[in-house]
Short mmCIF file of C-alpha atoms and ligand atoms in Angstrom, two decimals:
data_model
loop_
_atom_site.label_atom_id
_atom_site.label_comp_id
_atom_site.label_asym_id
_atom_site.label_seq_id
_atom_site.Cartn_x
_atom_site.Cartn_y
_atom_site.Cartn_z
CA UNK S 9 -11.79 -28.08 -16.72
CA UNK S 10 -15.31 -27.11 -15.78
CA UNK S 11 -15.74 -24.72 -12.90
CA UNK S 12 -18.76 -24.75 -10.64
CA UNK S 13 -19.14 -21.03 -11.35
CA UNK S 14 -17.14 -18.49 -13.35
CA UNK S 15 -13.79 -17.79 -11.64
CA UNK S 16 -13.32 -14.13 -10.67
CA UNK S 17 -11.75 -11.85 -13.27
CA UNK S 18 -8.01 -11.28 -12.68
CA UNK S 19 -7.15 -8.10 -10.75
CA UNK S 20 -4.73 -5.84 -12.63
CA UNK S 21 -3.34 -2.32 -12.81
CA UNK S 22 -2.39 -0.42 -15.97
CA UNK S 23 1.29 0.06 -16.84
CA UNK S 24 2.01 3.66 -17.90
CA UNK S 25 2.32 4.31 -21.65
CA UNK S 26 2.37 0.63 -22.58
CA UNK S 27 -1.18 -0.51 -23.29
CA UNK S 28 -0.41 -3.49 -21.03
CA UNK S 29 -1.67 -4.36 -17.56
CA UNK S 30 0.13 -5.84 -14.55
CA UNK S 31 -1.77 -8.83 -13.11
CA UNK S 32 -1.87 -8.72 -9.31
CA UNK S 33 -1.23 -11.86 -7.24
CA UNK S 34 -0.93 -10.72 -3.60
CA UNK S 35 -0.77 -7.44 -1.70
CA UNK S 36 1.77 -7.28 1.14
CA UNK S 37 2.08 -4.27 3.46
CA UNK S 38 4.63 -3.10 6.02
CA UNK S 39 3.54 -1.05 9.03
CA UNK S 40 5.40 1.57 11.11
CA UNK S 41 8.00 2.29 8.43
CA UNK S 42 8.28 6.05 9.03
CA UNK S 43 9.36 7.15 12.51
CA UNK S 44 7.04 10.19 12.69
CA UNK S 45 4.02 8.02 11.84
CA UNK S 46 4.98 5.35 14.39
CA UNK S 47 5.16 8.13 17.00
CA UNK S 48 1.78 9.64 16.04
CA UNK S 49 0.28 6.15 16.55
CA UNK S 50 1.80 6.03 20.02
CA UNK S 51 4.29 3.29 19.10
CA UNK S 52 8.00 3.04 19.80
CA UNK S 53 10.22 3.39 16.75
CA UNK S 54 11.53 -0.15 16.44
CA UNK S 55 13.73 -1.44 13.62
CA UNK S 56 14.27 -4.90 15.10
CA UNK S 57 11.31 -6.69 13.46
CA UNK S 58 9.20 -5.28 10.62
CA UNK S 59 5.39 -5.42 10.97
CA UNK S 60 3.79 -7.15 7.97
CA UNK S 61 0.17 -7.69 7.04
CA UNK S 62 -1.73 -8.39 3.81
CA UNK S 63 -4.77 -7.31 1.84
CA UNK S 64 -6.64 -9.49 -0.65
CA UNK S 65 -5.83 -8.69 -4.29
CA UNK S 66 -9.50 -7.96 -4.97
CA UNK S 67 -9.40 -5.05 -2.46
CA UNK S 68 -7.61 -3.09 -5.20
CA UNK S 69 -9.28 0.05 -6.63
CA UNK S 70 -7.78 1.40 -9.86
CA UNK S 71 -6.93 5.05 -10.56
CA UNK S 72 -9.95 7.24 -11.21
CA UNK S 73 -12.49 4.77 -9.79
CA UNK S 74 -14.62 5.73 -6.78
CA UNK S 75 -13.90 4.17 -3.37
CA UNK S 76 -16.99 3.24 -1.33
CA UNK S 77 -16.91 4.26 2.35
CA UNK S 78 -16.71 0.88 4.14
CA UNK S 79 -19.25 -0.46 6.62
CA UNK S 80 -18.58 -1.04 10.33
CA UNK S 81 -16.42 2.05 10.92
CA UNK S 82 -16.79 5.72 11.80
CA UNK S 83 -13.04 6.38 11.51
CA UNK S 84 -11.76 5.54 8.01
CA UNK S 85 -8.15 6.78 7.72
CA UNK S 86 -5.93 7.52 4.72
CA UNK S 87 -2.34 6.23 4.57
CA UNK S 88 -0.49 7.28 1.41
CA UNK S 89 2.29 4.85 0.47
CA UNK S 90 4.76 4.03 -2.27
CA UNK S 91 3.81 0.68 -3.83
CA UNK S 92 6.40 -1.65 -5.35
CA UNK S 93 5.38 -4.14 -8.06
CA UNK S 94 7.39 -7.35 -8.49
CA UNK S 95 8.20 -9.11 -11.76
CA UNK S 96 10.38 -11.69 -10.03
CA UNK S 97 10.30 -13.58 -6.79
CA UNK S 98 11.89 -16.18 -4.60
CA UNK S 99 12.51 -17.28 -1.03
CA UNK S 100 15.32 -15.93 1.19
CA UNK S 101 16.24 -13.26 -1.35
CA UNK S 102 19.39 -11.43 -0.22
CA UNK S 103 19.21 -7.63 0.15
CA UNK S 104 21.85 -7.33 -2.59
CA UNK S 105 19.56 -9.06 -5.14
CA UNK S 106 16.16 -7.78 -3.95
CA UNK S 107 16.08 -4.61 -6.07
CA UNK S 108 16.26 -6.76 -9.21
CA UNK S 109 12.77 -8.14 -8.45
CA UNK S 110 11.18 -4.70 -8.82
CA UNK S 111 9.27 -4.10 -12.05
CA UNK S 112 7.97 -0.66 -11.19
CA UNK S 113 6.43 1.73 -8.70
CA UNK S 114 3.01 3.15 -7.98
CA UNK S 115 1.36 5.25 -5.30
CA UNK S 116 -1.40 3.73 -3.23
CA UNK S 117 -3.65 4.21 -0.22
CA UNK S 118 -3.60 1.72 2.65
CA UNK S 119 -7.12 2.59 3.79
CA UNK S 120 -7.63 1.67 7.43
CA UNK S 121 -10.63 1.33 9.73
CA UNK S 122 -8.72 3.00 12.57
CA UNK S 123 -11.40 2.32 15.18
CA UNK S 124 -11.32 -1.42 14.46
CA UNK S 125 -7.50 -1.40 14.42
CA UNK S 126 -7.40 0.29 17.85
CA UNK S 127 -9.82 -2.34 19.22
CA UNK S 128 -7.69 -5.17 17.72
CA UNK S 129 -4.48 -3.75 19.15
CA UNK S 130 -6.07 -3.36 22.60
CA UNK S 131 -7.12 -7.03 22.62
CA UNK S 132 -4.06 -8.44 20.83
CA UNK S 133 -6.27 -9.58 17.93
CA UNK S 134 -5.48 -9.73 14.18
CA UNK S 135 -5.74 -6.63 11.97
CA UNK S 136 -7.72 -8.19 9.10
CA UNK S 137 -10.98 -6.33 9.69
CA UNK S 138 -9.06 -3.05 10.07
CA UNK S 139 -6.91 -3.43 6.97
CA UNK S 140 -8.15 -6.11 4.56
CA UNK S 141 -11.69 -4.94 3.80
CA UNK S 142 -13.26 -4.50 0.35
CA UNK S 143 -11.92 -1.50 -1.65
CA UNK S 144 -9.16 -0.90 0.93
CA UNK S 145 -6.31 -0.62 -1.61
CA UNK S 146 -6.56 2.14 -4.25
CA UNK S 147 -3.42 1.94 -6.47
CA UNK S 148 -2.22 4.16 -9.35
CA UNK S 149 -0.90 3.05 -12.73
CA UNK S 150 2.58 1.49 -12.53
CA UNK S 151 5.70 3.28 -13.74
CA UNK S 152 8.31 0.71 -14.88
CA UNK S 153 11.84 1.15 -13.50
CA UNK S 154 13.22 1.45 -17.03
CA UNK S 155 11.23 4.72 -17.37
CA UNK S 156 11.87 6.26 -13.93
CA UNK S 157 12.96 5.28 -10.44
CA UNK S 158 12.15 7.06 -7.18
CA UNK S 159 15.13 8.36 -5.20
CA UNK S 160 15.69 9.42 -1.60
CA UNK S 161 14.47 12.94 -2.42
CA UNK S 162 11.28 11.76 -4.17
CA UNK S 163 8.27 13.18 -2.32
CA UNK S 164 5.27 11.08 -1.35
CA UNK S 165 2.26 13.38 -0.94
CA UNK S 166 -1.48 13.17 -0.34
CA UNK S 167 -3.97 15.98 -0.86
CA UNK S 168 -7.53 15.68 0.41
CA UNK S 169 -9.92 18.18 -1.23
CA UNK S 170 -6.83 20.09 -2.43
CA UNK S 171 -5.21 20.40 1.01
CA UNK S 172 -1.90 18.63 1.74
CA UNK S 173 -2.42 16.05 4.52
CA UNK S 174 0.71 13.87 4.23
CA UNK S 175 4.10 14.69 2.73
CA UNK S 176 7.55 13.14 3.17
CA UNK S 177 10.70 12.25 1.28
CA UNK S 178 11.37 8.54 0.78
CA UNK S 179 14.66 9.05 2.67
CA UNK S 180 12.55 8.92 5.85
CA UNK S 181 11.72 5.21 5.41
CA UNK S 182 13.10 3.05 8.23
CA UNK S 183 13.20 -0.12 6.10
CA UNK S 184 14.32 0.46 2.51
CA UNK S 185 12.74 -1.43 -0.38
CA UNK S 186 15.48 -4.09 -0.77
CA UNK S 187 15.39 -4.71 2.99
CA UNK S 188 11.59 -5.01 2.99
CA UNK S 189 11.66 -7.52 0.12
CA UNK S 190 14.45 -9.55 1.73
CA UNK S 191 12.56 -9.72 5.04
CA UNK S 192 9.26 -10.61 3.35
CA UNK S 193 10.94 -13.39 1.37
CA UNK S 194 11.99 -15.05 4.63
CA UNK S 195 8.27 -15.37 5.52
CA UNK S 196 6.60 -15.88 2.12
CA UNK S 197 7.75 -17.00 -1.32
CA UNK S 198 7.51 -13.82 -3.38
CA UNK S 199 6.23 -14.13 -6.94
CA UNK S 200 5.60 -12.14 -10.10
CA UNK S 201 2.50 -10.02 -9.61
CA UNK S 202 3.02 -9.24 -5.95
CA UNK S 203 2.49 -5.65 -4.79
CA UNK S 204 4.16 -4.32 -1.65
CA UNK S 205 2.86 -1.25 0.21
CA UNK S 206 5.92 0.30 1.85
CA UNK S 207 4.47 2.26 4.78
CA UNK S 208 3.03 5.70 5.42
CA UNK S 209 4.52 8.94 6.74
CA UNK S 210 2.89 11.06 9.47
CA UNK S 211 -0.36 12.92 8.99
CA UNK S 212 -2.90 10.09 8.81
CA UNK S 213 -6.43 11.31 9.51
CA UNK S 214 -10.11 10.58 8.99
CA UNK S 215 -11.87 10.68 5.63
CA UNK S 216 -15.47 11.66 4.95
CA UNK S 217 -17.89 10.67 2.23
CA UNK S 218 -17.42 13.06 -0.70
CA UNK S 219 -13.68 13.64 -0.09
CA UNK S 220 -11.44 13.73 -3.18
CA UNK S 221 -7.99 12.20 -2.70
CA UNK S 222 -5.00 12.97 -4.92
CA UNK S 223 -1.83 11.00 -4.16
CA UNK S 224 1.53 11.37 -5.86
CA UNK S 225 4.95 9.76 -5.84
CA UNK S 226 7.04 12.62 -7.23
CA UNK S 227 6.46 12.77 -10.99
CA UNK S 228 6.42 8.98 -11.16
CA UNK S 229 2.88 8.09 -10.16
CA UNK S 230 -0.46 9.81 -9.56
CA UNK S 231 -3.69 8.47 -8.09
CA UNK S 232 -7.10 10.04 -7.80
CA UNK S 233 -10.16 8.63 -6.06
CA UNK S 234 -13.31 9.92 -4.38
CA UNK S 235 -14.92 8.48 -1.26
CA UNK S 236 -18.55 7.72 -2.06
CA UNK S 237 -21.50 6.29 -0.17
MN1 MN H 59 0.08 1.50 6.06
#
């Protein structure tokens, strides 16, 4: 096989204490998965239909790398989220089997151009420009489930320049991980290498160039990035 030009390098994240990397296929995200965040966005808390969107795999920024402030916005927001990495897949996966697809967990940032999202919502347009831009998905190293698993009392936290901006226990999630995976698998065939962002708690706010972000999922995962010009 001869390609017209070199194919892009695979996107991957390191796996803690293993020397191996997890190759990333797709990035799925769920919106409005914490009631307090749905309310701060002026939305009804609604568990009838989950809100899904995606980011391209090459939007991923690995731990410790800088995140460029994106163009076309003056209101870049942080959303700290637990990220689930899949080492199995399928279609129409039942809730009872969905947890077995999970390879490990990370903490990530669903960076959002909030001004573009507000304009899209007002006009009933897609969210791609608000959510799926370059460098919009910083993700930590992955912690495999055979090392540690988050529980209901695991705290998801984001500090910006040392100050806590977002903090919640995972118990506050409206859709739990097996439910999210089961619902997603009704819409898409899930596969090894998929990452799923599982929603953000309240406290989202604007970032500035020069800000240092430190995200954590209990003792399981840590992420650090700086917003640069
Ligand atoms: Mn989000």
